[in-house]
PDB file of C-alpha atoms in Angstrom:
ATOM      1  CA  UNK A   1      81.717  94.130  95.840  1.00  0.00           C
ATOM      2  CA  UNK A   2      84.420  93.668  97.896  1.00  0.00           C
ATOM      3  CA  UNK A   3      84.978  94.688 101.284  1.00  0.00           C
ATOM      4  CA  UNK A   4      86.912  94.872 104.279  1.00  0.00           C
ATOM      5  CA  UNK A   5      85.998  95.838 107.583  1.00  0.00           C
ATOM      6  CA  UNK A   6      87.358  96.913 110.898  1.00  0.00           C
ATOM      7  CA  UNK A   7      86.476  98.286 113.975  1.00  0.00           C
ATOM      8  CA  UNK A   8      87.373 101.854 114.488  1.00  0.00           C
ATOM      9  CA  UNK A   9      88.845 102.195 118.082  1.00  0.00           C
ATOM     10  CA  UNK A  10      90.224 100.233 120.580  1.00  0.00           C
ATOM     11  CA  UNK A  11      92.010 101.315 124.132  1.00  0.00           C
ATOM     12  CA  UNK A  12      93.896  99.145 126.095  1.00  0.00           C
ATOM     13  CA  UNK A  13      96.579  99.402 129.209  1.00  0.00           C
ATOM     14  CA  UNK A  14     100.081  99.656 128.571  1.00  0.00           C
ATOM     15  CA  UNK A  15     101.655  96.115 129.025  1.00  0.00           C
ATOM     16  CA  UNK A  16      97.921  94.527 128.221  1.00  0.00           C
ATOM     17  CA  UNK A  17      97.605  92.252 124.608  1.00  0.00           C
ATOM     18  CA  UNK A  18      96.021  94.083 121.477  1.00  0.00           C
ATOM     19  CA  UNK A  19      93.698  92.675 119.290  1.00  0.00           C
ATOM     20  CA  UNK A  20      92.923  94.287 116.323  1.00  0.00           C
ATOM     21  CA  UNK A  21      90.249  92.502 114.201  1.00  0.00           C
ATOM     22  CA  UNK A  22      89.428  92.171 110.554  1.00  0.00           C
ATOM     23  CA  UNK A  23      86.870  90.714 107.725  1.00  0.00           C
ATOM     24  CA  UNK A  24      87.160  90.672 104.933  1.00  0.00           C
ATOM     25  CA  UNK A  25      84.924  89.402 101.369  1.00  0.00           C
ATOM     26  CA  UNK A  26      87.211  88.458  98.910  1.00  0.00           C
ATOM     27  CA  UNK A  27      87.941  84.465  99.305  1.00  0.00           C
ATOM     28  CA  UNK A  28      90.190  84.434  96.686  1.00  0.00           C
ATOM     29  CA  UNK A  29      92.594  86.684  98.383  1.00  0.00           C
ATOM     30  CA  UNK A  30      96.001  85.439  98.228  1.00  0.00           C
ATOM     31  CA  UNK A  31      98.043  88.160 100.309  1.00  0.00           C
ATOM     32  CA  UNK A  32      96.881  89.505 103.373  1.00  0.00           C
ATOM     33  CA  UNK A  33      98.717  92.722 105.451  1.00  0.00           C
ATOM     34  CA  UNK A  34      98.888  94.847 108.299  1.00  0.00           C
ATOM     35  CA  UNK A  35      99.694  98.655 107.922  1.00  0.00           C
ATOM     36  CA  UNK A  36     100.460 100.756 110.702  1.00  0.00           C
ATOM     37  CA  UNK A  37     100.338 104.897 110.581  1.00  0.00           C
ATOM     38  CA  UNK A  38     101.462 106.980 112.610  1.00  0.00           C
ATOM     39  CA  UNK A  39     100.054 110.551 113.205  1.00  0.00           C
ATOM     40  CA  UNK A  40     101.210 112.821 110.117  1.00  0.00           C
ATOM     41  CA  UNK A  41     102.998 109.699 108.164  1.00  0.00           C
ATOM     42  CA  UNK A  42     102.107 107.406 105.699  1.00  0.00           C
ATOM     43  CA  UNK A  43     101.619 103.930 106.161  1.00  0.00           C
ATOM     44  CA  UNK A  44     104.486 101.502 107.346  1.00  0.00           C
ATOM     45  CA  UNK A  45     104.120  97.552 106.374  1.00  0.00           C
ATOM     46  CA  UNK A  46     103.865  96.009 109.690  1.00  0.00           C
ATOM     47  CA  UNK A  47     103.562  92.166 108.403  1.00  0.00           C
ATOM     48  CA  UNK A  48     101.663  90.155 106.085  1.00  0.00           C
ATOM     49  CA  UNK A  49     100.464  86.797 105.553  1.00  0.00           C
ATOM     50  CA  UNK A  50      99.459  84.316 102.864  1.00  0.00           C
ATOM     51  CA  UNK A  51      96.243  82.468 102.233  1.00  0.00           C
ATOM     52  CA  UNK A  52      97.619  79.263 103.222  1.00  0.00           C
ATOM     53  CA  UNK A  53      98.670  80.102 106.578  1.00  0.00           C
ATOM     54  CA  UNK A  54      96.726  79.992 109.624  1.00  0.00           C
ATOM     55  CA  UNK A  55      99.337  81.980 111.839  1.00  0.00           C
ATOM     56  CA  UNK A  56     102.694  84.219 112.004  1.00  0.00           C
ATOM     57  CA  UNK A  57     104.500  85.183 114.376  1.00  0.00           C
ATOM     58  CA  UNK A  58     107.087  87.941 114.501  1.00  0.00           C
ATOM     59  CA  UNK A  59     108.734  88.905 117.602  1.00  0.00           C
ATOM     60  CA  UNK A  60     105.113  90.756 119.662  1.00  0.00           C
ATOM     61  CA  UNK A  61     103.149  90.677 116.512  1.00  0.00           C
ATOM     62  CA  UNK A  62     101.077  87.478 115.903  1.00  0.00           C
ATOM     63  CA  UNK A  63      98.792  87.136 113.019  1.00  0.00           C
ATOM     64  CA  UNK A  64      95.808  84.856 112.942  1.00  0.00           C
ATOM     65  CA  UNK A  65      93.626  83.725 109.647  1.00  0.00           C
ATOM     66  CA  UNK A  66      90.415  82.252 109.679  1.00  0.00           C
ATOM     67  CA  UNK A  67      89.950  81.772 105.666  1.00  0.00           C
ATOM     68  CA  UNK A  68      86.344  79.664 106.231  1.00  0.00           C
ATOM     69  CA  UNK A  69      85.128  82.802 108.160  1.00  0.00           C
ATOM     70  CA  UNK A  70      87.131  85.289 106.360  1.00  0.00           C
ATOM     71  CA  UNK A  71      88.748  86.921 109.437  1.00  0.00           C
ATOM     72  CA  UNK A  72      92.028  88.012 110.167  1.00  0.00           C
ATOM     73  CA  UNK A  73      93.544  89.413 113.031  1.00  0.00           C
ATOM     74  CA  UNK A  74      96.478  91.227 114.805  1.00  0.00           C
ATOM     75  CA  UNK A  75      97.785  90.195 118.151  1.00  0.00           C
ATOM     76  CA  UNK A  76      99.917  92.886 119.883  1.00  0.00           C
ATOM     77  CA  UNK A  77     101.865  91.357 122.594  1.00  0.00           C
ATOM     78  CA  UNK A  78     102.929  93.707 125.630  1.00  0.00           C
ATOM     79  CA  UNK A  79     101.367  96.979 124.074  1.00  0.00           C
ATOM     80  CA  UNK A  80     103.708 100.011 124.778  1.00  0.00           C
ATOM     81  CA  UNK A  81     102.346 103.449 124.221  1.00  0.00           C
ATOM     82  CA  UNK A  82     104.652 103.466 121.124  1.00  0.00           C
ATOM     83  CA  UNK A  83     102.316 101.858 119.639  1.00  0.00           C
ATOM     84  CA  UNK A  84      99.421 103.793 119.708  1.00  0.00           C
ATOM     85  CA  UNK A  85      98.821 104.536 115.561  1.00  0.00           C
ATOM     86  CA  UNK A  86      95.684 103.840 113.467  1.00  0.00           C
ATOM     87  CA  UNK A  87      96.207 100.078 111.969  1.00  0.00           C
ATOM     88  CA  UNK A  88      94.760  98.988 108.641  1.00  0.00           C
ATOM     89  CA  UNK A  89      94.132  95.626 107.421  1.00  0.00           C
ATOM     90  CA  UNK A  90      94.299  95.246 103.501  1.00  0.00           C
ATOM     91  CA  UNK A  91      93.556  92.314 101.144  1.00  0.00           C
ATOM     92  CA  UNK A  92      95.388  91.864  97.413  1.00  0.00           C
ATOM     93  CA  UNK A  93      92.532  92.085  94.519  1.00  0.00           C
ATOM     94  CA  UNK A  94      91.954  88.295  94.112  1.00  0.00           C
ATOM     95  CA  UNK A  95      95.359  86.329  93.771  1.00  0.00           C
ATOM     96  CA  UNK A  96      97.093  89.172  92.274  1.00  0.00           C
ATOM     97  CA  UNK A  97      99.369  90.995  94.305  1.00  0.00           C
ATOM     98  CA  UNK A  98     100.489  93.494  91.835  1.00  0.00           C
ATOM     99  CA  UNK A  99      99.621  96.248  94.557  1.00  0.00           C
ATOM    100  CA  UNK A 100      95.625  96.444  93.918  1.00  0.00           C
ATOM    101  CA  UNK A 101      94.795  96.357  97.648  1.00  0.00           C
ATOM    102  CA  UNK A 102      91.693  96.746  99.290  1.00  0.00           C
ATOM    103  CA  UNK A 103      91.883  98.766 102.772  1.00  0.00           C
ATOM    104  CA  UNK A 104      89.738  98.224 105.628  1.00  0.00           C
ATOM    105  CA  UNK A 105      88.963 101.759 107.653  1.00  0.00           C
ATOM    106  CA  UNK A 106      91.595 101.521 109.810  1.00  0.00           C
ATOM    107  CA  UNK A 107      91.238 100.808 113.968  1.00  0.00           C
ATOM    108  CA  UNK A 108      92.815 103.731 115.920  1.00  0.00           C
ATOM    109  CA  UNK A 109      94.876 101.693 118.769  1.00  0.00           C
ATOM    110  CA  UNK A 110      94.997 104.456 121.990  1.00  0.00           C
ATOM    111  CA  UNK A 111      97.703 102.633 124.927  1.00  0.00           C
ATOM    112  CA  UNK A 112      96.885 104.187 128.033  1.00  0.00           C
ATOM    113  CA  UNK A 113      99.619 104.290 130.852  1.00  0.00           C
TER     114      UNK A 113
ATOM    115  CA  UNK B   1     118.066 105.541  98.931  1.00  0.00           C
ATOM    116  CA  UNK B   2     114.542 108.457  99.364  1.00  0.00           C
ATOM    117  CA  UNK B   3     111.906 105.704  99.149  1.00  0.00           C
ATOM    118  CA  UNK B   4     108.912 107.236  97.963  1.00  0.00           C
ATOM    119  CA  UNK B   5     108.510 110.901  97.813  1.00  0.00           C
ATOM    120  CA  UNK B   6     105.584 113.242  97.955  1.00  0.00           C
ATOM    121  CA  UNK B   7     105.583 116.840  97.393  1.00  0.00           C
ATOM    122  CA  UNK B   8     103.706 119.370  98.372  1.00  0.00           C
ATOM    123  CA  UNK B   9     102.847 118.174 101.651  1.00  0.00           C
ATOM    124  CA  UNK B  10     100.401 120.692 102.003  1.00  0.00           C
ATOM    125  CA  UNK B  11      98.164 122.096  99.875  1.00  0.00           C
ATOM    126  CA  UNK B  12      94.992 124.710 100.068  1.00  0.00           C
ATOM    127  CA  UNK B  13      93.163 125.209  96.463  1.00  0.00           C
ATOM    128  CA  UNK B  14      90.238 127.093  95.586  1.00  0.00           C
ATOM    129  CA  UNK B  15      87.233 125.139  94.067  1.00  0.00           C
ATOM    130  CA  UNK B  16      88.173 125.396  90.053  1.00  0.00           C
ATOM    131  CA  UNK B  17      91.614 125.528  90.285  1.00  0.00           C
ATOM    132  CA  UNK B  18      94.005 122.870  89.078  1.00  0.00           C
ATOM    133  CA  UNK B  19      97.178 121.559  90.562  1.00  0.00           C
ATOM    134  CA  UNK B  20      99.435 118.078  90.711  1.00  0.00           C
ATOM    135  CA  UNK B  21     100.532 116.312  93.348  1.00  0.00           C
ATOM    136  CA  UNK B  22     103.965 115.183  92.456  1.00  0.00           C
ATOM    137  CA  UNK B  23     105.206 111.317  93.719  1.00  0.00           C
ATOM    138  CA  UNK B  24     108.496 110.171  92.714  1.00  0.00           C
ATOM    139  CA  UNK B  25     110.204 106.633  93.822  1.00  0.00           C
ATOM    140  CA  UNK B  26     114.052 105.862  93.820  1.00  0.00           C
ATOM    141  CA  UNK B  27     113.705 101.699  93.999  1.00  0.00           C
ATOM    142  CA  UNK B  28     113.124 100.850  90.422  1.00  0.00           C
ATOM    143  CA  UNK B  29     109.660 100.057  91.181  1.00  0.00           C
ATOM    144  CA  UNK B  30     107.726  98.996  88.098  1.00  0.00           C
ATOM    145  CA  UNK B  31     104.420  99.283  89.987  1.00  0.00           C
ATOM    146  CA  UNK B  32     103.048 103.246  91.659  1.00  0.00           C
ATOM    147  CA  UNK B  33      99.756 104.087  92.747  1.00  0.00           C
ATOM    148  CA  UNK B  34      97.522 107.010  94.440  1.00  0.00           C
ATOM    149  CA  UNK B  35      95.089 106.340  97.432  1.00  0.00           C
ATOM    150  CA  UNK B  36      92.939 108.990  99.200  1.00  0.00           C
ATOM    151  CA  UNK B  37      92.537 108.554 102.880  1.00  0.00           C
ATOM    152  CA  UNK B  38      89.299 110.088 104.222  1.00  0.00           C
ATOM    153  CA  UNK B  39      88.428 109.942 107.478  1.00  0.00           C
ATOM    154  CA  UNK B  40      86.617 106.250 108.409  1.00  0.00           C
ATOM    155  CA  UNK B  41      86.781 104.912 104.939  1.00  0.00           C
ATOM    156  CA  UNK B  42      90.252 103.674 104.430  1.00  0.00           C
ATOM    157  CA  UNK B  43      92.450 104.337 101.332  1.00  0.00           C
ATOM    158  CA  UNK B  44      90.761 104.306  98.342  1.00  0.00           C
ATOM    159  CA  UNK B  45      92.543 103.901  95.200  1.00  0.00           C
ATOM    160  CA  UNK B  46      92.529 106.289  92.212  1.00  0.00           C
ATOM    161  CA  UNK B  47      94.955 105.347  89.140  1.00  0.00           C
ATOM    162  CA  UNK B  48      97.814 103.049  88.982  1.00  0.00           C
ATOM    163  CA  UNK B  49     100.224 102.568  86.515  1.00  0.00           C
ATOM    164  CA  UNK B  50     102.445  98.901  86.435  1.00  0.00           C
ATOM    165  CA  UNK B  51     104.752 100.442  84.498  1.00  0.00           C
ATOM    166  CA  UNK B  52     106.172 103.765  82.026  1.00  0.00           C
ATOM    167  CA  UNK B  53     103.469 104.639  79.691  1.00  0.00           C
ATOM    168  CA  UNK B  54     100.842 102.730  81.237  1.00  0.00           C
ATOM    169  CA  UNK B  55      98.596 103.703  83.072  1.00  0.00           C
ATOM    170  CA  UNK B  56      94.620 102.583  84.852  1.00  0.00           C
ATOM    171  CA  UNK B  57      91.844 103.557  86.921  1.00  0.00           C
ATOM    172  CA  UNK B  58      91.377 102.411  90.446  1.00  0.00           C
ATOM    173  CA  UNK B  59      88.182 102.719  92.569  1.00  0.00           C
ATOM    174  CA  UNK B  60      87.866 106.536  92.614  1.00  0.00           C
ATOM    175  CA  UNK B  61      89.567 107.766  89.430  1.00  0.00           C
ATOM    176  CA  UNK B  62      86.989 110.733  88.608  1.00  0.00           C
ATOM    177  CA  UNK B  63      88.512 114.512  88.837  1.00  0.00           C
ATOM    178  CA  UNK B  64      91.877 112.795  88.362  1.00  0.00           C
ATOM    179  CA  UNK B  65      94.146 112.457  85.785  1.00  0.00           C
ATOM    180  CA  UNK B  66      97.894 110.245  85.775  1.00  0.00           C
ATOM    181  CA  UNK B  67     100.730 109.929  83.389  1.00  0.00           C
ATOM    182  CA  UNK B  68     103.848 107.813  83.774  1.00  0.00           C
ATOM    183  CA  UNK B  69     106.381 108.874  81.655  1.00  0.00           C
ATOM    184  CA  UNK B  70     109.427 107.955  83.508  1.00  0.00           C
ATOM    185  CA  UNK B  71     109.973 104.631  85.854  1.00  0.00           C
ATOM    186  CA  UNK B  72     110.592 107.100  88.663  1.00  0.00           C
ATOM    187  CA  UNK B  73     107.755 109.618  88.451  1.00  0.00           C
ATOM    188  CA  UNK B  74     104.009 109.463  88.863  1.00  0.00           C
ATOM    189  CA  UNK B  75     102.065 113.010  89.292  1.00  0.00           C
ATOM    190  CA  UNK B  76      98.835 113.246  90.094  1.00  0.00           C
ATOM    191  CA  UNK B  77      96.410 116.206  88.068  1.00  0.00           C
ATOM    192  CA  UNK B  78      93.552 117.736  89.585  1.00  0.00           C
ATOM    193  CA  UNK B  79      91.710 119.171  87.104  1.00  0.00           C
ATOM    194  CA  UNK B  80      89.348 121.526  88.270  1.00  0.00           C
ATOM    195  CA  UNK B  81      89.619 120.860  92.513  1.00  0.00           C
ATOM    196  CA  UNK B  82      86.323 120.238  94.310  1.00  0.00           C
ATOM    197  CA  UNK B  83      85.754 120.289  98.185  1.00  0.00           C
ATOM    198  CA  UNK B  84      84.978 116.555  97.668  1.00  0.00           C
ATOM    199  CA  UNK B  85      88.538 116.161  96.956  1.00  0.00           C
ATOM    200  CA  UNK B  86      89.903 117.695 100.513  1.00  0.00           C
ATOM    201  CA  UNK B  87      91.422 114.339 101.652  1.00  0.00           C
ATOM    202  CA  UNK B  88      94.881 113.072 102.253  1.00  0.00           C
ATOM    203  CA  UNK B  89      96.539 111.415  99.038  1.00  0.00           C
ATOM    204  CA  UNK B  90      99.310 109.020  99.191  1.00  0.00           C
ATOM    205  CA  UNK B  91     101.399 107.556  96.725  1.00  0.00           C
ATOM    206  CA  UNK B  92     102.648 104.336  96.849  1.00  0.00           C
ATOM    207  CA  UNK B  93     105.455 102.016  95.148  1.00  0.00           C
ATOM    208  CA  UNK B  94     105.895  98.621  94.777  1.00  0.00           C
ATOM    209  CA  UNK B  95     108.377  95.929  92.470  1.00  0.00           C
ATOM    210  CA  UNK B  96     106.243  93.351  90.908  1.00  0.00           C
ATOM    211  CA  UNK B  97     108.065  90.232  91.455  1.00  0.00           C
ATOM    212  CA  UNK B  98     107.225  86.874  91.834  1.00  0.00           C
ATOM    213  CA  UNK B  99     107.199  86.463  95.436  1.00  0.00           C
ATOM    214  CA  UNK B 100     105.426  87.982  98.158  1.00  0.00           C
ATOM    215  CA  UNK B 101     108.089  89.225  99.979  1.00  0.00           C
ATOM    216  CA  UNK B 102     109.095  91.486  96.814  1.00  0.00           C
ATOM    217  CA  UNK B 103     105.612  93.054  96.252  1.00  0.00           C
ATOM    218  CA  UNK B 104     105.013  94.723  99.836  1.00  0.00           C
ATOM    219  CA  UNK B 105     104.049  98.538  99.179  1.00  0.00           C
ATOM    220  CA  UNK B 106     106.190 101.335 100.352  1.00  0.00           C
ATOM    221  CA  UNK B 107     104.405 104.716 100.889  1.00  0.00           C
ATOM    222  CA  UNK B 108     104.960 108.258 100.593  1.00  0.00           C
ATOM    223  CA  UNK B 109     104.790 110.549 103.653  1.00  0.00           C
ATOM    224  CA  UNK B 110     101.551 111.915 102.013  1.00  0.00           C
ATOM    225  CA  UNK B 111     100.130 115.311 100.709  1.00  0.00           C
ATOM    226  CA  UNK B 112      96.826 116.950 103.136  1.00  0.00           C
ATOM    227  CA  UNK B 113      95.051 118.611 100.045  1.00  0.00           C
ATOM    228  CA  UNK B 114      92.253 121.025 101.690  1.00  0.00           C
ATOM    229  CA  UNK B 115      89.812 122.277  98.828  1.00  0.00           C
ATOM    230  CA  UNK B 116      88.086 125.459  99.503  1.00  0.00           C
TER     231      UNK B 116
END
């Protein structure tokens, strides 16, 4: 069925890039997002891209699609330990984006001073 | 405007007992849903509805049970609880429209369910 897989953890230095990575099964998904979640909160809609992009880029956040190998990741630029939250990747059902998504585990980002 | 409300936020329940988790959105969403979040498996999705008096299953819709009478409100029914249903549940709103940009999800704060 489908799927969508991250890796759990990741640690990096304050001021170092993040990359948080993602595959997914589905080919025919249209809509592809970023959640972040903070400890205690729900999730927060970081940013999102479509099938037919290759890249995005908002302000530290970049957003890279590989559709032949079905991976997409998230670039954090200048981590600050603000940013340490679990991130999830999730894929629309198919071409549908009528809020069926499909959530990867989520990768718990720890910034270190 | 709230955004998407969850109450309790907390919640301990003995196994057999019965409850529901209340969600209510103040956006004119036509589209709400319920995930559980367990530890290293993502959200999983239980019901959904796409609009007032219709509602449908998601991945994990056994033990559960949803009704959407209103636009604004979408409770969630335990029936009998079960320790398999200790988990986190969120509820989440979106507007079905026909671009993208329209459609993200906004979620609830969530409600830690702990089933004894």
């Amino acid at each position: 069925g489908e799927d969508v897989e991250q890796s759990l953890f990741l640690s990096v230095r304050e001021g170092d890039s993040s990359v948080i990575n993602c595959t997914y099964t589905d080919s025919s998904s249209t809509y592809l997002y970023w959640y972040k979640q903070e400890p205690g909160a729900g999730l927060q809609l970081l940013t999102y891209i479509f099938s037919n992009m290759d890249m995005k880029q908002d302000q530290r956040l970049t957003v890279l699609l590989n559709k032949k190998d079905k991976h997409l990741s998230l670039r954090i630029a200048d981590t600050q330990t603000g940013d340490s939250a679990i991130y999830f990747c999730a894929v629309t059902r198919g071409s549908s984006n009528t809020g069926k998504l499909i959530f990867g585990q989520g990768t718990t980002l720890q910034v270190k001073p | 405007n709230a955004g998407v409300t969850q109450t309790p936020k907390f919640q301990v329940l003995k196994t057999g007992q019965s409850m529901t988790l209340q969600c209510a959105q103040d956006m004119n969403h036509e589209y709400m849903s319920w995930y559980r979040q367990d530890p290293g498996m993502g959200l999983r999705l239980i019901h959904y509805s796409v609009g007032a008096g219709i509602t449908d299953q998601g991945e994990v819709p056994n033990g559960y049970n949803v009704s959407r009478s209103t636009t604004e409100d979408f409770p969630l029914r335990l029936l009998s609880a079960a320790p398999s249903q200790t988990s986190v549940y969120f509820c989440a709103s979106s507007k079905v429209g026909a671009t993208p940009s329209t459609d993200t999800q906004y979620f609830g704060p969530g409600t830690r369910l702990t089933v004894l």
